[in-house]
Short mmCIF file of C-alpha atoms and ligand atoms in Angstrom, two decimals:
data_model
loop_
_atom_site.label_atom_id
_atom_site.label_comp_id
_atom_site.label_asym_id
_atom_site.label_seq_id
_atom_site.Cartn_x
_atom_site.Cartn_y
_atom_site.Cartn_z
CA UNK A 1159 25.42 130.42 17.61
CA UNK A 1160 26.51 127.33 15.70
CA UNK A 1161 27.46 127.60 12.05
CA UNK A 1162 28.64 125.23 9.29
CA UNK A 1163 30.77 126.56 6.45
CA UNK A 1164 31.73 124.28 3.57
CA UNK A 1165 34.96 125.63 2.16
CA UNK A 1166 35.24 122.78 -0.34
CA UNK A 1167 33.50 119.59 -1.41
CA UNK A 1168 30.57 121.72 -2.62
CA UNK A 1169 28.94 120.71 -5.91
CA UNK A 1170 31.84 118.37 -6.60
CA UNK A 1171 33.23 115.07 -5.38
CA UNK A 1172 35.99 115.28 -2.79
CA UNK A 1173 38.18 117.96 -1.28
CA UNK A 1174 35.94 118.23 1.81
CA UNK A 1175 36.98 121.04 4.18
CA UNK A 1176 34.01 121.83 6.41
CA UNK A 1177 34.24 124.28 9.30
CA UNK A 1178 31.96 123.89 12.32
CA UNK A 1179 31.82 126.85 14.71
CA UNK A 1180 29.99 127.20 18.00
CA UNK A 1181 30.79 130.59 19.51
CA UNK A 1182 34.54 130.43 20.11
CA UNK A 1183 34.80 126.69 19.43
CA UNK A 1184 36.00 125.81 15.94
CA UNK A 1185 36.81 122.55 14.23
CA UNK A 1186 36.98 121.10 10.73
CA UNK A 1187 35.52 117.94 9.26
CA UNK A 1188 38.23 116.67 6.88
CA UNK A 1189 40.83 118.74 5.07
CA UNK A 1190 41.14 117.04 1.70
CA UNK A 1191 42.66 117.75 -1.65
CA UNK A 1192 40.24 118.66 -4.42
CA UNK A 1193 41.48 116.74 -7.45
CA UNK A 1194 38.97 118.42 -9.72
CA UNK A 1195 39.83 122.06 -9.03
CA UNK A 1196 43.57 121.36 -8.73
CA UNK A 1197 43.48 119.31 -11.91
CA UNK A 1198 41.95 122.28 -13.73
CA UNK A 1199 45.25 124.13 -13.20
CA UNK A 1200 47.86 121.38 -12.95
CA UNK A 1201 48.93 118.06 -14.47
CA UNK A 1202 51.78 115.56 -14.12
CA UNK A 1203 54.63 117.84 -15.13
CA UNK A 1204 53.02 121.09 -14.06
CA UNK A 1205 52.80 121.02 -10.27
CA UNK A 1206 52.77 123.81 -7.65
CA UNK A 1207 56.32 124.79 -6.68
CA UNK A 1208 57.16 123.44 -3.23
CA UNK A 1209 59.89 126.06 -2.63
CA UNK A 1210 57.15 128.67 -2.16
CA UNK A 1211 55.06 126.57 0.24
CA UNK A 1212 51.33 126.92 -0.44
CA UNK A 1213 51.69 130.23 -2.30
CA UNK A 1214 50.20 129.00 -5.58
CA UNK A 1215 47.32 127.13 -3.97
CA UNK A 1216 46.44 130.23 -1.94
CA UNK A 1217 46.64 132.51 -4.95
CA UNK A 1218 44.49 130.20 -7.10
CA UNK A 1219 41.75 129.84 -4.50
CA UNK A 1220 42.56 126.17 -3.90
CA UNK A 1221 42.79 126.55 -0.11
CA UNK A 1222 40.30 128.27 2.22
CA UNK A 1223 41.38 131.94 2.51
CA UNK A 1224 41.92 131.81 6.26
CA UNK A 1225 45.11 133.61 7.12
CA UNK A 1226 46.04 131.90 10.37
CA UNK A 1227 45.11 128.31 9.51
CA UNK A 1228 48.34 127.17 7.91
CA UNK A 1229 51.97 126.34 8.60
CA UNK A 1230 53.97 129.43 9.37
CA UNK A 1231 57.20 127.73 8.20
CA UNK A 1232 55.69 127.64 4.69
CA UNK A 1233 55.40 131.38 4.27
CA UNK A 1234 58.37 132.95 2.53
CA UNK A 1235 59.43 136.55 2.68
CA UNK A 1236 59.40 136.92 -1.08
CA UNK A 1237 56.10 135.20 -1.79
CA UNK A 1238 53.35 136.05 0.69
CA UNK A 1239 50.69 133.43 -0.12
CA UNK A 1240 47.85 135.79 0.65
CA UNK A 1241 49.02 138.93 -1.15
CA UNK A 1242 46.06 140.41 -3.00
CA UNK A 1243 43.67 137.78 -1.57
CA UNK A 1244 40.80 138.74 0.77
CA UNK A 1245 41.27 136.59 3.87
CA UNK A 1246 39.73 136.13 7.28
CA UNK A 1247 41.29 135.08 10.58
CA UNK A 1248 39.96 132.18 12.57
CA UNK A 1249 41.92 131.99 15.85
CA UNK A 1250 42.33 128.65 17.61
CA UNK A 1251 41.02 125.59 15.78
CA UNK A 1252 40.34 122.69 18.14
CA UNK A 1253 40.98 119.95 15.60
CA UNK A 1254 40.24 118.27 12.30
CA UNK A 1255 37.91 115.28 12.54
CA UNK A 1256 39.11 113.10 9.68
CA UNK A 1257 36.62 110.67 8.15
CA UNK A 1258 38.98 108.33 6.25
CA UNK A 1259 42.36 108.04 4.56
CA UNK A 1260 41.46 108.89 0.97
CA UNK A 1261 43.49 111.81 -0.32
CA UNK A 1262 40.36 113.81 -1.18
CA UNK A 1263 39.75 113.90 2.61
CA UNK A 1264 43.27 114.17 4.07
CA UNK A 1265 45.35 115.57 1.20
CA UNK A 1266 45.55 119.22 2.33
CA UNK A 1267 46.51 118.39 5.94
CA UNK A 1268 50.09 118.89 4.74
CA UNK A 1269 49.63 122.66 4.78
CA UNK A 1270 47.72 122.91 8.05
CA UNK A 1271 49.20 124.51 11.20
CA UNK A 1272 50.70 121.55 13.12
CA UNK A 1273 49.30 122.91 16.40
CA UNK A 1274 45.86 121.79 15.19
CA UNK A 1275 45.25 118.23 16.42
CA UNK A 1276 43.92 115.55 14.10
CA UNK A 1277 41.20 113.16 15.22
CA UNK A 1278 40.94 109.86 13.36
CA UNK A 1279 40.28 106.16 13.81
CA UNK A 1280 43.42 104.13 14.50
CA UNK A 1281 43.07 102.52 11.06
CA UNK A 1282 42.84 105.91 9.33
CA UNK A 1283 45.87 107.13 11.28
CA UNK A 1284 47.89 104.06 10.34
CA UNK A 1285 46.92 104.19 6.65
CA UNK A 1286 47.77 107.91 6.51
CA UNK A 1287 51.13 107.09 8.09
CA UNK A 1288 51.90 104.30 5.63
CA UNK A 1289 50.85 106.56 2.78
CA UNK A 1290 53.20 109.30 3.92
CA UNK A 1291 56.03 106.83 4.60
CA UNK A 1292 55.89 105.43 1.05
CA UNK A 1293 55.27 108.61 -0.93
CA UNK A 1294 58.39 109.87 -2.75
CA UNK A 1295 59.85 113.06 -1.29
CA UNK A 1296 58.78 116.29 -2.94
CA UNK A 1297 55.08 115.39 -2.93
CA UNK A 1298 53.15 117.32 -0.22
CA UNK A 1299 51.99 114.56 2.13
CA UNK A 1300 53.01 115.52 5.67
CA UNK A 1301 49.72 114.24 7.05
CA UNK A 1302 51.27 112.70 10.17
CA UNK A 1303 54.76 114.11 10.72
CA UNK A 1304 56.58 117.11 9.32
CA UNK A 1305 59.83 118.98 9.42
CA UNK A 1306 59.82 122.77 9.60
CA UNK A 1307 61.09 124.30 6.35
CA UNK A 1308 63.88 126.84 6.31
CA UNK A 1309 63.79 129.83 4.00
CA UNK A 1310 67.05 129.78 2.13
CA UNK A 1311 66.05 131.85 -0.86
CA UNK A 1312 63.23 129.29 -1.20
CA UNK A 1313 61.76 126.79 1.24
CA UNK A 1314 63.78 123.65 1.84
CA UNK A 1315 64.03 120.85 4.37
CA UNK A 1316 66.87 121.41 6.89
CA UNK A 1317 69.68 118.93 7.56
CA UNK A 1318 68.28 115.55 8.58
CA UNK A 1319 70.91 115.02 11.29
CA UNK A 1320 69.99 118.14 13.22
CA UNK A 1321 66.28 118.46 12.47
CA UNK A 1322 64.07 115.46 13.25
CA UNK A 1323 60.52 115.05 12.01
CA UNK A 1324 57.91 116.21 14.51
CA UNK A 1325 54.75 114.17 14.86
CA UNK A 1326 51.49 116.05 14.41
CA UNK A 1327 49.17 115.81 17.40
CA UNK A 1328 46.82 112.90 16.80
CA UNK A 1329 43.86 111.81 18.85
CA UNK A 1330 42.99 108.32 17.68
CA UNK A 1331 39.51 107.06 18.51
CA UNK A 1332 41.16 104.16 20.32
CA UNK A 1333 44.71 103.07 21.06
CA UNK A 1334 45.31 99.70 19.43
CA UNK A 1335 46.30 96.96 21.84
CA UNK A 1336 48.18 95.15 19.11
CA UNK A 1337 51.87 94.38 19.55
CA UNK A 1338 53.97 96.49 17.23
CA UNK A 1339 51.56 99.43 17.02
CA UNK A 1340 53.58 101.68 19.36
CA UNK A 1341 56.83 100.88 17.62
CA UNK A 1342 55.30 101.56 14.21
CA UNK A 1343 53.69 104.81 15.31
CA UNK A 1344 56.74 106.20 17.08
CA UNK A 1345 59.30 105.43 14.37
CA UNK A 1346 59.53 106.41 10.76
CA UNK A 1347 61.48 104.59 8.07
CA UNK A 1348 63.69 107.52 7.10
CA UNK A 1349 67.22 108.76 7.81
CA UNK A 1350 65.57 111.65 9.63
CA UNK A 1351 64.44 110.65 13.13
CA UNK A 1352 60.87 111.14 14.38
CA UNK A 1353 60.20 112.98 17.60
CA UNK A 1354 57.11 113.40 19.79
CA UNK A 1355 54.18 111.60 18.27
CA UNK A 1356 51.07 111.57 20.46
CA UNK A 1357 48.00 109.51 19.71
CA UNK A 1358 45.98 109.73 22.93
CA UNK A 1359 42.21 109.29 22.51
CA UNK A 1360 40.11 112.33 23.45
CA UNK A 1361 36.33 112.65 23.74
CA UNK A 1362 36.17 116.41 23.18
CA UNK A 1363 37.33 118.73 20.45
CA UNK A 1364 37.44 122.51 20.94
CA UNK A 1365 35.64 121.83 24.23
CA UNK A 1366 32.70 120.14 22.47
CA UNK A 1367 31.72 116.51 23.00
CA UNK A 1368 32.50 114.34 19.99
CA UNK A 1369 31.43 110.82 19.07
CA UNK A 1370 32.85 108.61 16.33
CA UNK A 1371 31.10 105.80 14.46
CA UNK A 1372 32.82 103.23 12.24
CA UNK A 1373 31.18 103.07 8.79
CA UNK A 1374 31.75 101.02 5.65
CA UNK A 1375 33.56 102.51 2.64
CA UNK A 1376 36.17 101.33 0.12
CA UNK A 1377 38.98 101.99 2.59
CA UNK A 1378 39.05 100.44 6.05
CA UNK A 1379 38.82 102.70 9.10
CA UNK A 1380 36.15 105.04 7.67
CA UNK A 1381 34.44 107.01 10.42
CA UNK A 1382 31.39 109.25 10.75
CA UNK A 1383 31.47 111.93 13.44
CA UNK A 1384 29.01 113.73 15.68
CA UNK A 1385 29.72 116.95 17.58
CA UNK A 1386 27.50 118.37 20.32
CA UNK A 1387 26.98 122.11 19.76
CA UNK A 1388 24.75 124.61 21.57
CA UNK A 1389 22.23 124.09 18.74
CA UNK A 1390 22.25 120.29 19.07
CA UNK A 1391 24.30 117.48 17.55
CA UNK A 1392 25.92 117.96 14.16
CA UNK A 1393 26.61 114.70 12.35
CA UNK A 1394 29.10 114.26 9.47
CA UNK A 1395 28.91 111.09 7.37
CA UNK A 1396 32.25 111.14 5.54
CA UNK A 1397 32.05 108.67 2.64
CA UNK A 1398 29.95 105.57 3.23
CA UNK A 1399 27.88 102.74 1.81
CA UNK A 1400 25.44 100.07 2.88
CA UNK A 1401 26.13 97.47 0.19
CA UNK A 1402 29.68 96.52 1.26
CA UNK A 1403 30.74 93.60 3.42
CA UNK A 1404 30.68 95.86 6.51
CA UNK A 1405 27.46 97.66 5.61
CA UNK A 1406 26.13 96.74 9.06
CA UNK A 1407 28.56 99.32 10.50
CA UNK A 1408 26.93 102.06 8.43
CA UNK A 1409 23.49 100.87 9.48
CA UNK A 1410 24.49 100.93 13.13
CA UNK A 1411 25.89 104.44 12.68
CA UNK A 1412 22.54 105.63 11.29
CA UNK A 1413 20.67 104.09 14.24
CA UNK A 1414 23.06 105.60 16.80
CA UNK A 1415 23.03 109.01 15.11
CA UNK A 1416 19.21 108.98 15.14
CA UNK A 1417 19.30 108.68 18.94
CA UNK A 1418 21.14 112.03 19.06
CA UNK A 1419 18.16 113.72 17.39
CA UNK A 1420 20.65 115.75 15.34
CA UNK A 1421 20.20 119.40 14.46
CA UNK A 1422 22.13 118.85 11.23
CA UNK A 1423 23.48 116.05 9.08
CA UNK A 1424 26.27 116.77 6.61
CA UNK A 1425 26.15 113.84 4.21
CA UNK A 1426 27.88 112.73 1.03
CA UNK A 1427 25.91 112.10 -2.16
CA UNK A 1428 28.46 110.75 -4.63
CA UNK A 1429 26.10 108.23 -6.22
CA UNK A 1430 22.81 109.91 -5.49
CA UNK A 1431 21.90 109.82 -9.17
CA UNK A 1432 22.48 106.07 -9.35
CA UNK A 1433 20.29 103.42 -7.87
CA UNK A 1434 22.00 100.08 -8.17
CA UNK A 1435 24.62 98.47 -6.04
CA UNK A 1436 26.27 95.24 -7.04
CA UNK A 1437 28.11 93.68 -4.10
CA UNK A 1438 31.69 92.61 -3.47
CA UNK A 1439 30.49 89.00 -3.79
CA UNK A 1440 29.38 89.76 -7.39
CA UNK A 1441 32.83 91.20 -8.14
CA UNK A 1442 34.52 88.16 -6.61
CA UNK A 1443 32.52 85.79 -8.84
CA UNK A 1444 33.31 87.79 -11.99
CA UNK A 1445 37.03 87.99 -11.16
CA UNK A 1446 37.30 84.28 -10.31
CA UNK A 1447 35.71 83.40 -13.65
CA UNK A 1448 38.10 85.72 -15.51
CA UNK A 1449 41.20 84.39 -13.72
CA UNK A 1450 40.21 80.74 -14.17
CA UNK A 1451 39.72 81.15 -17.91
CA UNK A 1452 43.03 83.00 -18.33
CA UNK A 1453 45.80 80.70 -19.57
CA UNK A 1454 48.77 82.97 -18.79
CA UNK A 1455 49.40 86.05 -16.64
CA UNK A 1456 46.57 87.88 -14.84
CA UNK A 1457 47.07 91.55 -14.01
CA UNK A 1458 44.62 93.00 -11.47
CA UNK A 1459 44.22 96.76 -11.22
CA UNK A 1460 42.40 98.17 -8.18
CA UNK A 1461 42.87 100.95 -5.66
CA UNK A 1462 45.78 99.95 -3.43
CA UNK A 1463 44.10 100.96 -0.18
CA UNK A 1464 40.99 98.96 -0.97
CA UNK A 1465 41.90 96.00 1.20
CA UNK A 1466 38.44 94.51 0.86
CA UNK A 1467 39.13 94.16 -2.87
CA UNK A 1468 42.60 92.81 -2.14
CA UNK A 1469 41.03 90.16 0.08
CA UNK A 1470 38.67 89.30 -2.79
CA UNK A 1471 41.67 88.89 -5.06
CA UNK A 1472 43.30 86.58 -2.50
CA UNK A 1473 40.22 84.41 -2.97
CA UNK A 1474 40.58 84.75 -6.75
CA UNK A 1475 44.23 83.66 -6.41
CA UNK A 1476 43.30 80.57 -4.37
CA UNK A 1477 40.45 79.65 -6.70
CA UNK A 1478 42.68 79.94 -9.77
CA UNK A 1479 45.73 78.32 -8.07
CA UNK A 1480 47.91 81.40 -8.32
CA UNK A 1481 49.80 83.71 -5.98
CA UNK A 1482 48.93 87.34 -5.59
CA UNK A 1483 52.05 89.42 -6.35
CA UNK A 1484 51.69 92.81 -4.65
CA UNK A 1485 53.99 95.82 -4.86
CA UNK A 1486 56.29 96.51 -1.86
CA UNK A 1487 54.35 99.66 -0.94
CA UNK A 1488 51.13 97.67 -0.75
CA UNK A 1489 52.87 95.02 1.37
CA UNK A 1490 54.09 97.80 3.68
CA UNK A 1491 50.56 99.18 3.89
CA UNK A 1492 49.04 95.78 4.73
CA UNK A 1493 51.68 95.15 7.38
CA UNK A 1494 50.94 98.58 8.91
CA UNK A 1495 47.17 98.04 8.80
CA UNK A 1496 47.52 94.82 10.78
CA UNK A 1497 48.75 96.96 13.69
CA UNK A 1498 45.64 99.15 13.81
CA UNK A 1499 43.07 96.59 14.98
CA UNK A 1500 39.43 97.57 14.54
CA UNK A 1501 36.40 95.75 13.18
CA UNK A 1502 37.97 94.66 9.89
CA UNK A 1503 40.51 91.87 9.84
CA UNK A 1504 43.68 92.22 7.75
CA UNK A 1505 45.25 89.06 6.32
CA UNK A 1506 48.89 88.37 7.24
CA UNK A 1507 51.37 88.68 4.38
CA UNK A 1508 52.66 85.22 5.23
CA UNK A 1509 49.42 83.41 4.34
CA UNK A 1510 50.77 81.29 1.51
CA UNK A 1511 48.99 83.21 -1.26
CA UNK A 1512 50.93 86.50 -1.32
CA UNK A 1513 54.24 87.29 -3.01
CA UNK A 1514 56.01 90.67 -2.99
CA UNK A 1515 56.93 91.85 -6.45
CA UNK A 1516 60.42 93.40 -6.41
CA UNK A 1517 60.44 95.73 -9.37
CA UNK A 1518 63.76 96.94 -10.77
CA UNK A 1519 64.78 99.94 -8.68
CA UNK A 1520 68.37 100.90 -9.38
CA UNK A 1521 70.74 101.61 -6.51
CA UNK A 1522 69.12 104.70 -5.07
CA UNK A 1523 65.54 103.55 -5.67
CA UNK A 1524 63.08 102.55 -3.00
CA UNK A 1525 63.54 103.85 0.47
CA UNK A 1526 64.04 102.54 3.98
CA UNK A 1527 60.43 101.41 4.23
CA UNK A 1528 61.00 99.20 1.17
CA UNK A 1529 64.14 97.64 2.61
CA UNK A 1530 62.30 97.03 5.88
CA UNK A 1531 59.41 95.14 4.39
CA UNK A 1532 61.60 93.11 2.01
CA UNK A 1533 64.03 92.20 4.81
CA UNK A 1534 61.14 91.11 6.97
CA UNK A 1535 59.74 88.78 4.29
CA UNK A 1536 62.70 87.66 2.11
CA UNK A 1537 60.94 84.37 1.27
CA UNK A 1538 58.01 86.21 -0.32
CA UNK A 1539 60.07 88.12 -2.87
CA UNK A 1540 59.61 87.49 -6.57
CA UNK A 1541 61.40 89.26 -9.38
CA UNK A 1542 59.95 90.27 -12.76
CA UNK A 1543 61.91 87.34 -14.22
CA UNK A 1544 60.28 84.88 -11.79
CA UNK A 1545 56.87 86.09 -12.89
CA UNK A 1546 57.89 86.08 -16.57
CA UNK A 1547 58.91 82.39 -16.36
CA UNK A 1548 55.82 81.17 -14.46
CA UNK A 1549 53.10 83.51 -15.68
CA UNK A 1550 50.34 80.98 -15.09
CA UNK A 1551 51.20 81.07 -11.37
CA UNK A 1552 50.58 84.75 -10.70
CA UNK A 1553 48.06 87.53 -10.40
CA UNK A 1554 50.04 90.79 -10.44
CA UNK A 1555 48.40 93.67 -8.58
CA UNK A 1556 49.48 96.68 -10.58
CA UNK A 1557 48.04 100.15 -10.76
CA UNK A 1558 48.41 102.44 -13.76
CA UNK A 1559 51.71 103.71 -12.37
CA UNK A 1560 53.16 100.18 -12.37
CA UNK A 1561 52.07 99.37 -15.90
CA UNK A 1562 55.62 99.56 -17.32
CA UNK A 1563 56.29 96.28 -15.48
CA UNK A 1564 54.62 94.63 -18.47
CA UNK A 1565 57.75 95.43 -20.52
CA UNK A 1566 59.84 93.29 -18.12
CA UNK A 1567 57.37 90.43 -17.74
CA UNK A 1568 56.38 90.27 -21.45
CA UNK A 1569 52.94 88.73 -20.94
CA UNK A 1570 52.47 85.51 -22.89
CA UNK A 1571 49.55 85.07 -25.31
CA UNK A 1572 46.34 84.42 -23.36
CA UNK A 1573 47.15 86.92 -20.56
CA UNK A 1574 44.49 89.21 -19.16
CA UNK A 1575 44.00 92.55 -17.45
CA UNK A 1576 41.20 92.83 -14.87
CA UNK A 1577 40.35 96.48 -14.34
CA UNK A 1578 38.66 96.58 -10.95
CA UNK A 1579 39.20 100.13 -9.87
CA UNK A 1580 37.32 101.13 -6.79
CA UNK A 1581 37.74 104.80 -5.95
CA UNK A 1582 37.70 107.27 -8.80
CA UNK A 1583 38.58 110.28 -6.64
CA UNK A 1584 42.14 109.78 -5.51
CA UNK A 1585 45.53 109.99 -7.23
CA UNK A 1586 44.63 107.08 -9.48
CA UNK A 1587 41.82 109.06 -11.07
CA UNK A 1588 44.46 111.06 -12.87
CA UNK A 1589 45.49 108.08 -14.88
CA UNK A 1590 44.89 108.18 -18.52
CA UNK A 1591 42.57 105.46 -19.75
CA UNK A 1592 43.93 105.97 -23.25
CA UNK A 1593 47.51 105.22 -22.22
CA UNK A 1594 46.43 102.20 -20.22
CA UNK A 1595 44.49 100.86 -23.19
CA UNK A 1596 47.57 101.34 -25.36
CA UNK A 1597 49.67 99.18 -23.02
CA UNK A 1598 46.94 96.55 -22.84
CA UNK A 1599 46.60 96.45 -26.63
CA UNK A 1600 50.35 96.45 -27.27
CA UNK A 1601 50.84 93.33 -25.14
CA UNK A 1602 47.65 91.73 -26.45
CA UNK A 1603 45.99 91.38 -23.04
CA UNK A 1604 42.33 90.55 -22.79
CA UNK A 1605 40.60 93.35 -20.90
CA UNK A 1606 37.96 92.59 -18.27
CA UNK A 1607 36.12 95.53 -16.69
CA UNK A 1608 35.62 99.04 -17.97
CA UNK A 1609 38.36 101.65 -18.31
CA UNK A 1610 35.91 104.48 -18.72
CA UNK A 1611 32.30 104.88 -17.85
CA UNK A 1612 30.97 105.60 -21.32
CA UNK A 1613 28.14 103.11 -21.47
CA UNK A 1614 26.90 103.49 -17.88
CA UNK A 1615 25.24 100.62 -16.05
CA UNK A 1616 26.86 98.16 -13.69
CA UNK A 1617 30.39 96.94 -14.14
CA UNK A 1618 30.66 93.34 -12.90
CA UNK A 1619 34.34 93.90 -12.02
CA UNK A 1620 33.84 96.88 -9.74
CA UNK A 1621 31.66 97.88 -6.83
CA UNK A 1622 31.56 101.44 -5.60
CA UNK A 1623 32.61 102.70 -2.17
CA UNK A 1624 29.55 104.95 -2.11
CA UNK A 1625 25.93 104.31 -1.22
CA UNK A 1626 23.29 104.36 -3.96
CA UNK A 1627 20.34 106.78 -3.91
CA UNK A 1628 17.97 104.41 -2.15
CA UNK A 1629 20.60 103.53 0.46
CA UNK A 1630 21.38 107.21 1.09
CA UNK A 1631 17.67 107.86 1.57
CA UNK A 1632 17.43 104.93 3.97
CA UNK A 1633 20.27 106.46 6.00
CA UNK A 1634 18.67 109.93 6.03
CA UNK A 1635 15.22 108.57 6.91
CA UNK A 1636 16.76 106.62 9.78
CA UNK A 1637 18.70 109.58 11.15
CA UNK A 1638 15.94 112.16 10.55
CA UNK A 1639 18.04 115.30 11.07
CA UNK A 1640 16.33 118.67 11.32
CA UNK A 1641 18.66 120.07 8.65
CA UNK A 1642 20.55 118.28 5.89
CA UNK A 1643 23.62 119.65 4.10
CA UNK A 1644 24.70 117.63 1.04
CA UNK A 1645 28.42 117.59 0.18
CA UNK A 1646 30.72 115.45 -1.99
CA UNK A 1647 28.13 115.31 -4.79
CA UNK A 1648 27.41 116.88 -8.15
CA UNK A 1649 23.66 116.43 -7.64
CA UNK A 1650 22.83 117.92 -4.22
CA UNK A 1651 19.35 118.91 -5.43
CA UNK A 1652 18.29 115.25 -5.46
CA UNK A 1653 18.25 115.42 -1.66
CA UNK A 1654 15.72 118.26 -1.84
CA UNK A 1655 13.50 116.19 -4.13
CA UNK A 1656 13.80 113.01 -2.09
CA UNK A 1657 13.81 114.10 1.56
CA UNK A 1658 12.82 117.77 1.45
CA UNK A 1659 9.55 116.71 3.13
CA UNK A 1660 11.22 115.39 6.28
CA UNK A 1661 14.12 117.80 6.77
CA UNK A 1662 15.31 121.27 5.85
CA UNK A 1663 17.73 120.57 2.96
CA UNK A 1664 20.27 123.37 2.60
CA UNK A 1665 22.42 123.31 -0.52
CA UNK A 1666 25.71 124.79 0.65
CA UNK A 1667 27.60 127.52 -1.15
CA UNK A 1668 31.37 127.43 -1.02
CA UNK A 1669 32.63 129.55 1.88
CA UNK A 1670 29.15 130.75 2.95
CA UNK A 1671 28.11 129.80 6.48
CA UNK A 1672 24.82 128.05 7.29
CA UNK A 1673 23.51 128.93 10.74
CA UNK A 1674 21.85 126.29 12.86
ZN1 ZN B 398 35.71 111.13 -0.95
ZN1 ZN B 399 36.55 108.03 0.04
#
């Protein structure tokens, strides 16, 4: 008997944790962080204590109540995460099939039992690695490697000399042939060494055949999955779109998935209530026009992992005779992504249009990864003073969390801020539009793009990573599954209205299994 249980990502956007069972075989599609439900309890200076592992998340119902799914080194004697909570046991889980490297899909991997292998495209693996490498310590992000905590009156990391990081078991969909991949994957830029880090491809998970399909989304490496169960193939879309530059990948996925004659399709519906899709080319035109008419500094604000947008801004930089100044962590990410290969090409840092913006750090600031990337490209470095002197020569790629750089650059009159945010459901969504507007107003920047979505309609400076209603319907009508389970949407019922005639649409309930 095959069964699908959505533990999260139900009636909301992100946080997908979807269990697929077929008799004894068990696997998950994604294991993400739900920014919405976590944000209902927490904010910047009110975060779950890390010294009690996942105790708070378990107590607040923010993780699936499955007793034996998580890291045993994160359970303390004093604070049993599951005390007073009704839990089940699951036994062996064959793997997590990860769709892409947005935190709402990978963010809760940190807590997962490291014996559970992770399946991902090479690009998703590499982006997850770079994300973990560059995240400040103390933030739960052990997606790729971890160190067992010791209980010393509270959980803590043991001595770095005696306890190396252990790589989680990864099965990448392919091993990149690119020089430098192995070295990147097997080493981590930290004083603590990294030990044992597999990435062998594997065609089965929990004994079931699996297939992966590259799709287009606002982060490279996005993958849809199919798993062959005793009830037929179960297909999981992850996040996807047709209107992006690589929309043909999504179209090919739909055609290939149709050939499997799937018993079920689990599909996202983020923008199912919206039916228009401007393209990246439209965004490029709008941004070029804005940069060309700006007489001083241009600040560009977009999701750092949206390399497609970064490539657009490289074009904007060339068209407006500027250099694109990116933060060291984004330079590190780009350098890492070049080692993953795959269908999408990553521009080299050394292409004549990129500079690396070296923000003031203080002596202990940064990290080894930062030193590494700056040492590798010393000629690309620019300081805040360099940018301040030649403002007309730069487009600075800042996110909300870099906005205090404006105080060091002091934008000259005639400067502008292009808000071109791409993915609302990651860390960046927590930014406060009010604070950002305050900074923009204080320095007298001209704002292009919309900080908040009050007036609806298309924003010429942004194109979504998610398919519109008509594109989603095209995908479903191509695949023609027997059953459809909508996730990652606040309007699942639209699927019933639109395609209820061709498939059995089941609106999932959180934690309640649907039998195939
Ligand atoms: Zn998502
Ligand atoms: Zn996404």
